[in-house]
GROMACS .gro file of C-alpha atoms in nm:
model
  393
    1UNK     CA    1  21.375  -4.789  -0.010
    2UNK     CA    2  21.739  -4.749   0.093
    3UNK     CA    3  21.703  -4.385   0.200
    4UNK     CA    4  21.398  -4.459   0.413
    5UNK     CA    5  21.581  -4.753   0.574
    6UNK     CA    6  21.876  -4.529   0.664
    7UNK     CA    7  21.640  -4.273   0.818
    8UNK     CA    8  21.467  -4.544   1.024
    9UNK     CA    9  21.800  -4.676   1.152
   10UNK     CA   10  21.917  -4.331   1.252
   11UNK     CA   11  21.589  -4.266   1.434
   12UNK     CA   12  21.622  -4.599   1.620
   13UNK     CA   13  21.979  -4.514   1.723
   14UNK     CA   14  21.872  -4.172   1.851
   15UNK     CA   15  21.577  -4.323   2.041
   16UNK     CA   16  21.804  -4.585   2.198
   17UNK     CA   17  22.056  -4.320   2.302
   18UNK     CA   18  21.777  -4.107   2.449
   19UNK     CA   19  21.633  -4.403   2.641
   20UNK     CA   20  21.979  -4.487   2.778
   21UNK     CA   21  22.029  -4.125   2.885
   22UNK     CA   22  21.694  -4.123   3.068
   23UNK     CA   23  21.782  -4.451   3.239
   24UNK     CA   24  22.120  -4.313   3.343
   25UNK     CA   25  21.961  -3.996   3.483
   26UNK     CA   26  21.701  -4.190   3.684
   27UNK     CA   27  21.968  -4.431   3.813
   28UNK     CA   28  22.192  -4.140   3.918
   29UNK     CA   29  21.899  -3.978   4.102
   30UNK     CA   30  21.822  -4.309   4.275
   31UNK     CA   31  22.184  -4.350   4.389
   32UNK     CA   32  22.191  -3.991   4.516
   33UNK     CA   33  21.873  -4.041   4.717
   34UNK     CA   34  21.940  -4.391   4.855
   35UNK     CA   35  22.116  -4.717   4.781
   36UNK     CA   36  21.903  -4.899   4.522
   37UNK     CA   37  21.921  -5.277   4.520
   38UNK     CA   38  21.934  -5.504   4.215
   39UNK     CA   39  21.554  -5.515   4.177
   40UNK     CA   40  21.536  -5.136   4.177
   41UNK     CA   41  21.801  -5.112   3.906
   42UNK     CA   42  21.626  -5.375   3.694
   43UNK     CA   43  21.292  -5.194   3.718
   44UNK     CA   44  21.454  -4.862   3.624
   45UNK     CA   45  21.634  -5.025   3.331
   46UNK     CA   46  21.317  -5.194   3.204
   47UNK     CA   47  21.107  -4.878   3.233
   48UNK     CA   48  21.370  -4.656   3.070
   49UNK     CA   49  21.515  -4.873   2.793
   50UNK     CA   50  21.166  -4.965   2.671
   51UNK     CA   51  21.140  -4.604   2.549
   52UNK     CA   52  21.374  -4.693   2.260
   53UNK     CA   53  21.075  -4.855   2.085
   54UNK     CA   54  20.827  -4.571   2.139
   55UNK     CA   55  20.792  -4.505   1.761
   56UNK     CA   56  20.721  -4.870   1.672
   57UNK     CA   57  20.496  -4.967   1.966
   58UNK     CA   58  20.391  -4.660   2.169
   59UNK     CA   59  20.113  -4.834   2.361
   60UNK     CA   60  20.329  -5.131   2.459
   61UNK     CA   61  20.607  -4.897   2.568
   62UNK     CA   62  20.356  -4.694   2.770
   63UNK     CA   63  20.233  -5.007   2.951
   64UNK     CA   64  20.581  -5.148   3.022
   65UNK     CA   65  20.723  -4.816   3.142
   66UNK     CA   66  20.424  -4.733   3.362
   67UNK     CA   67  20.416  -5.076   3.529
   68UNK     CA   68  20.793  -5.090   3.578
   69UNK     CA   69  20.822  -4.746   3.735
   70UNK     CA   70  20.513  -4.799   3.949
   71UNK     CA   71  20.664  -5.123   4.077
   72UNK     CA   72  20.976  -4.923   4.164
   73UNK     CA   73  20.757  -4.670   4.350
   74UNK     CA   74  20.595  -4.950   4.554
   75UNK     CA   75  20.932  -5.109   4.633
   76UNK     CA   76  21.154  -4.807   4.706
   77UNK     CA   77  20.925  -4.499   4.757
   78UNK     CA   78  21.149  -4.268   4.548
   79UNK     CA   79  21.113  -3.898   4.475
   80UNK     CA   80  20.929  -3.722   4.192
   81UNK     CA   81  21.209  -3.792   3.943
   82UNK     CA   82  21.085  -4.152   3.920
   83UNK     CA   83  20.808  -4.030   3.687
   84UNK     CA   84  21.046  -3.907   3.415
   85UNK     CA   85  21.029  -4.225   3.197
   86UNK     CA   86  20.650  -4.236   3.236
   87UNK     CA   87  20.620  -3.870   3.132
   88UNK     CA   88  20.823  -3.942   2.817
   89UNK     CA   89  20.607  -4.249   2.741
   90UNK     CA   90  20.288  -4.041   2.784
   91UNK     CA   91  20.427  -3.780   2.544
   92UNK     CA   92  20.512  -4.048   2.284
   93UNK     CA   93  20.168  -4.210   2.311
   94UNK     CA   94  19.987  -3.877   2.274
   95UNK     CA   95  20.203  -3.787   1.974
   96UNK     CA   96  20.109  -4.120   1.812
   97UNK     CA   97  19.739  -4.046   1.852
   98UNK     CA   98  19.669  -4.268   2.157
   99UNK     CA   99  19.536  -3.988   2.376
  100UNK     CA  100  19.300  -4.197   2.586
  101UNK     CA  101  19.568  -4.453   2.673
  102UNK     CA  102  19.818  -4.178   2.756
  103UNK     CA  103  19.572  -4.001   2.984
  104UNK     CA  104  19.471  -4.328   3.152
  105UNK     CA  105  19.828  -4.441   3.216
  106UNK     CA  106  19.924  -4.101   3.356
  107UNK     CA  107  19.620  -4.090   3.582
  108UNK     CA  108  19.679  -4.443   3.715
  109UNK     CA  109  20.046  -4.375   3.784
  110UNK     CA  110  19.965  -4.052   3.968
  111UNK     CA  111  19.695  -4.218   4.175
  112UNK     CA  112  19.922  -4.510   4.266
  113UNK     CA  113  20.212  -4.276   4.346
  114UNK     CA  114  19.990  -4.067   4.572
  115UNK     CA  115  19.848  -4.368   4.760
  116UNK     CA  116  20.186  -4.538   4.805
  117UNK     CA  117  20.359  -4.224   4.940
  118UNK     CA  118  20.060  -4.136   5.154
  119UNK     CA  119  20.084  -4.475   5.326
  120UNK     CA  120  20.464  -4.512   5.338
  121UNK     CA  121  20.592  -4.156   5.390
  122UNK     CA  122  20.466  -3.931   5.668
  123UNK     CA  123  20.358  -3.582   5.571
  124UNK     CA  124  20.039  -3.536   5.371
  125UNK     CA  125  20.129  -3.189   5.248
  126UNK     CA  126  20.459  -3.303   5.098
  127UNK     CA  127  20.288  -3.595   4.922
  128UNK     CA  128  20.017  -3.369   4.778
  129UNK     CA  129  20.275  -3.119   4.655
  130UNK     CA  130  20.475  -3.394   4.483
  131UNK     CA  131  20.164  -3.533   4.319
  132UNK     CA  132  20.052  -3.190   4.195
  133UNK     CA  133  20.398  -3.129   4.055
  134UNK     CA  134  20.382  -3.457   3.865
  135UNK     CA  135  20.032  -3.372   3.745
  136UNK     CA  136  20.173  -3.060   3.581
  137UNK     CA  137  20.447  -3.268   3.418
  138UNK     CA  138  20.196  -3.514   3.277
  139UNK     CA  139  19.968  -3.238   3.146
  140UNK     CA  140  20.264  -3.075   2.970
  141UNK     CA  141  20.368  -3.411   2.823
  142UNK     CA  142  20.019  -3.477   2.686
  143UNK     CA  143  19.975  -3.127   2.541
  144UNK     CA  144  20.319  -3.122   2.377
  145UNK     CA  145  20.253  -3.468   2.236
  146UNK     CA  146  19.931  -3.347   2.071
  147UNK     CA  147  20.104  -3.034   1.941
  148UNK     CA  148  20.383  -3.248   1.793
  149UNK     CA  149  20.128  -3.482   1.631
  150UNK     CA  150  19.940  -3.191   1.472
  151UNK     CA  151  20.265  -3.034   1.353
  152UNK     CA  152  20.378  -3.358   1.189
  153UNK     CA  153  20.036  -3.394   1.025
  154UNK     CA  154  20.063  -3.037   0.896
  155UNK     CA  155  20.409  -3.107   0.752
  156UNK     CA  156  20.285  -3.424   0.581
  157UNK     CA  157  19.983  -3.240   0.440
  158UNK     CA  158  20.206  -2.961   0.310
  159UNK     CA  159  20.436  -3.216   0.148
  160UNK     CA  160  20.141  -3.396  -0.008
  161UNK     CA  161  20.002  -3.071  -0.144
  162UNK     CA  162  20.339  -2.992  -0.298
  163UNK     CA  163  20.343  -3.336  -0.462
  164UNK     CA  164  19.986  -3.288  -0.586
  165UNK     CA  165  20.075  -2.947  -0.726
  166UNK     CA  166  20.379  -3.091  -0.904
  167UNK     CA  167  20.172  -3.374  -1.047
  168UNK     CA  168  19.905  -3.129  -1.161
  169UNK     CA  169  20.166  -2.914  -1.333
  170UNK     CA  170  20.305  -3.220  -1.513
  171UNK     CA  171  19.957  -3.328  -1.623
  172UNK     CA  172  19.875  -2.976  -1.740
  173UNK     CA  173  20.198  -2.962  -1.939
  174UNK     CA  174  20.124  -3.301  -2.098
  175UNK     CA  175  19.770  -3.196  -2.184
  176UNK     CA  176  19.887  -2.873  -2.342
  177UNK     CA  177  20.154  -3.060  -2.534
  178UNK     CA  178  19.888  -3.299  -2.662
  179UNK     CA  179  19.661  -3.013  -2.762
  180UNK     CA  180  19.950  -2.849  -2.946
  181UNK     CA  181  20.027  -3.170  -3.133
  182UNK     CA  182  19.665  -3.199  -3.239
  183UNK     CA  183  19.671  -2.838  -3.358
  184UNK     CA  184  19.989  -2.907  -3.557
  185UNK     CA  185  19.828  -3.217  -3.707
  186UNK     CA  186  19.524  -3.017  -3.813
  187UNK     CA  187  19.735  -2.739  -3.962
  188UNK     CA  188  19.949  -2.985  -4.157
  189UNK     CA  189  19.641  -3.162  -4.283
  190UNK     CA  190  19.463  -2.842  -4.384
  191UNK     CA  191  19.760  -2.677  -4.556
  192UNK     CA  192  20.023  -2.923  -4.678
  193UNK     CA  193  19.787  -3.206  -4.765
  194UNK     CA  194  19.574  -2.979  -4.980
  195UNK     CA  195  19.874  -2.827  -5.156
  196UNK     CA  196  20.045  -3.159  -5.222
  197UNK     CA  197  19.718  -3.306  -5.347
  198UNK     CA  198  19.685  -3.022  -5.601
  199UNK     CA  199  20.044  -3.075  -5.721
  200UNK     CA  200  19.987  -3.448  -5.759
  201UNK     CA  201  19.657  -3.391  -5.940
  202UNK     CA  202  19.805  -3.138  -6.183
  203UNK     CA  203  20.104  -3.363  -6.255
  204UNK     CA  204  19.871  -3.657  -6.316
  205UNK     CA  205  19.658  -3.452  -6.555
  206UNK     CA  206  19.966  -3.341  -6.748
  207UNK     CA  207  20.092  -3.700  -6.776
  208UNK     CA  208  19.749  -3.819  -6.891
  209UNK     CA  209  19.716  -3.549  -7.159
  210UNK     CA  210  20.068  -3.618  -7.291
  211UNK     CA  211  19.998  -3.988  -7.325
  212UNK     CA  212  19.658  -3.916  -7.485
  213UNK     CA  213  19.825  -3.699  -7.751
  214UNK     CA  214  20.089  -3.964  -7.813
  215UNK     CA  215  20.374  -3.739  -7.714
  216UNK     CA  216  20.659  -3.837  -7.487
  217UNK     CA  217  20.598  -3.771  -7.118
  218UNK     CA  218  20.857  -3.544  -6.966
  219UNK     CA  219  21.066  -3.720  -6.698
  220UNK     CA  220  21.019  -3.415  -6.472
  221UNK     CA  221  20.640  -3.468  -6.474
  222UNK     CA  222  20.679  -3.833  -6.381
  223UNK     CA  223  20.922  -3.737  -6.104
  224UNK     CA  224  20.677  -3.474  -5.974
  225UNK     CA  225  20.390  -3.725  -5.981
  226UNK     CA  226  20.590  -3.989  -5.797
  227UNK     CA  227  20.738  -3.747  -5.543
  228UNK     CA  228  20.401  -3.592  -5.463
  229UNK     CA  229  20.247  -3.936  -5.408
  230UNK     CA  230  20.534  -4.033  -5.175
  231UNK     CA  231  20.499  -3.702  -4.991
  232UNK     CA  232  20.127  -3.769  -4.938
  233UNK     CA  233  20.199  -4.113  -4.792
  234UNK     CA  234  20.471  -3.978  -4.560
  235UNK     CA  235  20.249  -3.694  -4.445
  236UNK     CA  236  19.960  -3.929  -4.367
  237UNK     CA  237  20.195  -4.150  -4.162
  238UNK     CA  238  20.321  -3.848  -3.969
  239UNK     CA  239  19.971  -3.723  -3.895
  240UNK     CA  240  19.868  -4.072  -3.783
  241UNK     CA  241  20.160  -4.085  -3.537
  242UNK     CA  242  20.073  -3.742  -3.397
  243UNK     CA  243  19.707  -3.827  -3.348
  244UNK     CA  244  19.768  -4.176  -3.209
  245UNK     CA  245  20.012  -4.055  -2.944
  246UNK     CA  246  19.766  -3.791  -2.830
  247UNK     CA  247  19.445  -3.988  -2.842
  248UNK     CA  248  19.577  -4.313  -2.692
  249UNK     CA  249  19.735  -4.211  -2.356
  250UNK     CA  250  19.737  -4.563  -2.208
  251UNK     CA  251  19.516  -4.737  -1.958
  252UNK     CA  252  19.623  -4.539  -1.652
  253UNK     CA  253  19.664  -4.851  -1.439
  254UNK     CA  254  20.005  -4.910  -1.593
  255UNK     CA  255  20.115  -4.634  -1.351
  256UNK     CA  256  19.971  -4.802  -1.040
  257UNK     CA  257  20.315  -4.920  -0.926
  258UNK     CA  258  20.447  -4.564  -0.946
  259UNK     CA  259  20.149  -4.443  -0.744
  260UNK     CA  260  20.203  -4.716  -0.483
  261UNK     CA  261  20.572  -4.624  -0.447
  262UNK     CA  262  20.482  -4.259  -0.390
  263UNK     CA  263  20.229  -4.360  -0.123
  264UNK     CA  264  20.483  -4.582   0.054
  265UNK     CA  265  20.740  -4.305   0.041
  266UNK     CA  266  20.484  -4.082   0.216
  267UNK     CA  267  20.467  -4.336   0.502
  268UNK     CA  268  20.157  -4.540   0.410
  269UNK     CA  269  20.193  -4.915   0.471
  270UNK     CA  270  20.036  -5.016   0.138
  271UNK     CA  271  19.960  -5.359  -0.008
  272UNK     CA  272  19.837  -5.388  -0.370
  273UNK     CA  273  19.682  -5.710  -0.500
  274UNK     CA  274  19.549  -5.792  -0.848
  275UNK     CA  275  19.302  -6.078  -0.903
  276UNK     CA  276  19.145  -6.216  -1.217
  277UNK     CA  277  19.272  -6.223  -1.574
  278UNK     CA  278  19.464  -5.897  -1.609
  279UNK     CA  279  19.424  -5.741  -1.953
  280UNK     CA  280  19.436  -5.404  -2.132
  281UNK     CA  281  19.155  -5.168  -2.034
  282UNK     CA  282  18.975  -4.895  -2.228
  283UNK     CA  283  19.159  -4.567  -2.174
  284UNK     CA  284  18.868  -4.402  -1.990
  285UNK     CA  285  18.821  -4.701  -1.755
  286UNK     CA  286  19.191  -4.730  -1.674
  287UNK     CA  287  19.223  -4.355  -1.623
  288UNK     CA  288  18.920  -4.343  -1.391
  289UNK     CA  289  19.050  -4.639  -1.187
  290UNK     CA  290  19.389  -4.472  -1.148
  291UNK     CA  291  19.231  -4.146  -1.029
  292UNK     CA  292  19.003  -4.324  -0.781
  293UNK     CA  293  19.296  -4.510  -0.623
  294UNK     CA  294  19.502  -4.190  -0.626
  295UNK     CA  295  19.230  -3.990  -0.446
  296UNK     CA  296  19.167  -4.268  -0.194
  297UNK     CA  297  19.539  -4.282  -0.103
  298UNK     CA  298  19.549  -3.902  -0.079
  299UNK     CA  299  19.261  -3.920   0.172
  300UNK     CA  300  19.449  -4.184   0.372
  301UNK     CA  301  19.749  -3.950   0.399
  302UNK     CA  302  19.535  -3.649   0.490
  303UNK     CA  303  19.257  -3.791   0.705
  304UNK     CA  304  19.368  -4.135   0.831
  305UNK     CA  305  19.721  -4.049   0.954
  306UNK     CA  306  19.887  -4.276   0.693
  307UNK     CA  307  19.707  -4.585   0.828
  308UNK     CA  308  19.774  -4.933   0.693
  309UNK     CA  309  19.596  -4.963   0.357
  310UNK     CA  310  19.513  -5.232   0.102
  311UNK     CA  311  19.428  -5.181  -0.266
  312UNK     CA  312  19.260  -5.470  -0.450
  313UNK     CA  313  19.193  -5.479  -0.824
  314UNK     CA  314  18.963  -5.752  -0.956
  315UNK     CA  315  18.920  -5.817  -1.328
  316UNK     CA  316  18.588  -5.984  -1.414
  317UNK     CA  317  18.438  -6.064  -1.753
  318UNK     CA  318  18.233  -5.744  -1.765
  319UNK     CA  319  18.388  -5.498  -1.519
  320UNK     CA  320  18.688  -5.385  -1.321
  321UNK     CA  321  18.624  -5.386  -0.948
  322UNK     CA  322  18.857  -5.198  -0.718
  323UNK     CA  323  18.861  -5.158  -0.342
  324UNK     CA  324  19.072  -4.939  -0.114
  325UNK     CA  325  19.048  -5.012   0.261
  326UNK     CA  326  19.239  -4.833   0.535
  327UNK     CA  327  19.264  -4.894   0.908
  328UNK     CA  328  19.233  -4.529   1.005
  329UNK     CA  329  19.048  -4.378   1.304
  330UNK     CA  330  18.708  -4.374   1.132
  331UNK     CA  331  18.445  -4.577   1.322
  332UNK     CA  332  18.138  -4.760   1.186
  333UNK     CA  333  17.846  -4.518   1.165
  334UNK     CA  334  18.062  -4.205   1.167
  335UNK     CA  335  17.913  -3.917   0.971
  336UNK     CA  336  18.145  -3.814   0.690
  337UNK     CA  337  18.154  -3.460   0.553
  338UNK     CA  338  18.141  -3.464   0.171
  339UNK     CA  339  18.448  -3.329  -0.007
  340UNK     CA  340  18.543  -3.250  -0.363
  341UNK     CA  341  18.765  -3.559  -0.380
  342UNK     CA  342  18.485  -3.812  -0.349
  343UNK     CA  343  18.257  -3.592  -0.555
  344UNK     CA  344  18.512  -3.623  -0.835
  345UNK     CA  345  18.519  -4.002  -0.783
  346UNK     CA  346  18.142  -4.022  -0.821
  347UNK     CA  347  18.145  -3.811  -1.135
  348UNK     CA  348  18.410  -4.031  -1.298
  349UNK     CA  349  18.225  -4.350  -1.207
  350UNK     CA  350  17.886  -4.212  -1.312
  351UNK     CA  351  18.027  -4.105  -1.650
  352UNK     CA  352  18.120  -4.470  -1.714
  353UNK     CA  353  17.788  -4.611  -1.587
  354UNK     CA  354  17.955  -4.772  -1.285
  355UNK     CA  355  17.886  -4.773  -0.911
  356UNK     CA  356  18.072  -4.629  -0.613
  357UNK     CA  357  18.050  -4.697  -0.242
  358UNK     CA  358  18.256  -4.485  -0.001
  359UNK     CA  359  18.186  -4.509   0.372
  360UNK     CA  360  18.335  -4.618   0.707
  361UNK     CA  361  18.417  -4.989   0.711
  362UNK     CA  362  18.221  -5.242   0.912
  363UNK     CA  363  18.518  -5.290   1.146
  364UNK     CA  364  18.646  -4.933   1.142
  365UNK     CA  365  18.862  -4.740   0.900
  366UNK     CA  366  18.736  -4.620   0.565
  367UNK     CA  367  18.649  -4.817   0.253
  368UNK     CA  368  18.616  -4.710  -0.111
  369UNK     CA  369  18.465  -4.964  -0.352
  370UNK     CA  370  18.404  -4.902  -0.722
  371UNK     CA  371  18.280  -5.112  -1.011
  372UNK     CA  372  18.361  -4.990  -1.361
  373UNK     CA  373  18.199  -5.163  -1.661
  374UNK     CA  374  18.440  -5.245  -1.943
  375UNK     CA  375  18.187  -5.165  -2.216
  376UNK     CA  376  18.004  -4.829  -2.246
  377UNK     CA  377  17.643  -4.839  -2.132
  378UNK     CA  378  17.679  -5.171  -1.950
  379UNK     CA  379  17.504  -5.133  -1.611
  380UNK     CA  380  17.686  -5.228  -1.292
  381UNK     CA  381  17.537  -5.468  -1.040
  382UNK     CA  382  17.511  -5.257  -0.723
  383UNK     CA  383  17.373  -4.917  -0.632
  384UNK     CA  384  17.575  -4.607  -0.558
  385UNK     CA  385  17.620  -4.548  -0.186
  386UNK     CA  386  17.598  -4.196  -0.048
  387UNK     CA  387  17.904  -4.227   0.176
  388UNK     CA  388  18.164  -3.956   0.130
  389UNK     CA  389  18.475  -3.817   0.276
  390UNK     CA  390  18.628  -3.473   0.302
  391UNK     CA  391  18.917  -3.390   0.078
  392UNK     CA  392  19.099  -3.090  -0.044
  393UNK     CA  393  19.158  -3.241  -0.388
   0.00000   0.00000   0.00000
């Protein structure tokens, strides 16, 4: 999307400007403390400018920045300010969810800094004080990174709840409109149809009696008979339109592209594939498939930090098979707390006589697999798995 692309470009420009500012600050501190040579400047530039890509590749940036600045420590034995790029990289990695890597990189840099200064610079007390000062910096960077990550997750969850509430309001309005149309259809049928039928019947009787007596049929009677018959036909057509629009809402899967666009707009890297001979589905099957995919993507946004996700729809001769796999933080064998979202999935699938499997994937992440028979009462081939996942919806 154009808007999302503009936002990404602005974020990249801001990150680049911030990385350049950090590099300039570290270079200025190096020049104030000593006369750095070309190698020192190159190491500072590499460690600082790499921060421009901290959103796209936080772990790579963490590794490059830590190694570059540590090499500068070994070569020039600078002051505590040398850790500034590493502190920023640790913050970015923690905010991206890579807590272990952030803690490990910070610990290794501190240990190396302490050993190098202890060997190269006399004064144990001064070296210990510098190291403890940096330890406080790194702890603050890690904590603020986690706070930022949780805040962003809260904002995304709030946004998703607002979208869900809006969608629910729209669906409620559509359902009520459909119920009202059915009520109107019933009222029209019960009142107008009966009245028009009586008029047509009475006119027909009058025409029949006139012809039986050999008298001339009044043109008004013929007009009434013809008009009432036409009114009956028009009324039946109108009632048929009202009932058809309400009772045939579509397959549901015709809205899968709209659902995918909403998921991508929320930040999920989503790929949708369709295999087999695509064809119209029964309304209940298509609606259930749409809701299963919708709930699975909602869980990705809420519980998997918008991880990369694939949706696969497979049309077979007897069933629709669908699979939603994400690459979230879930590990094989993790115990999943049941939520109302997957409970609703199971109820929809069970009502159609299908099967559902929802559990951590064999290689991590979470997987939802469903098989929906295309004909009522047709049994599916596999058993329902007890895996589940927490959800607020």
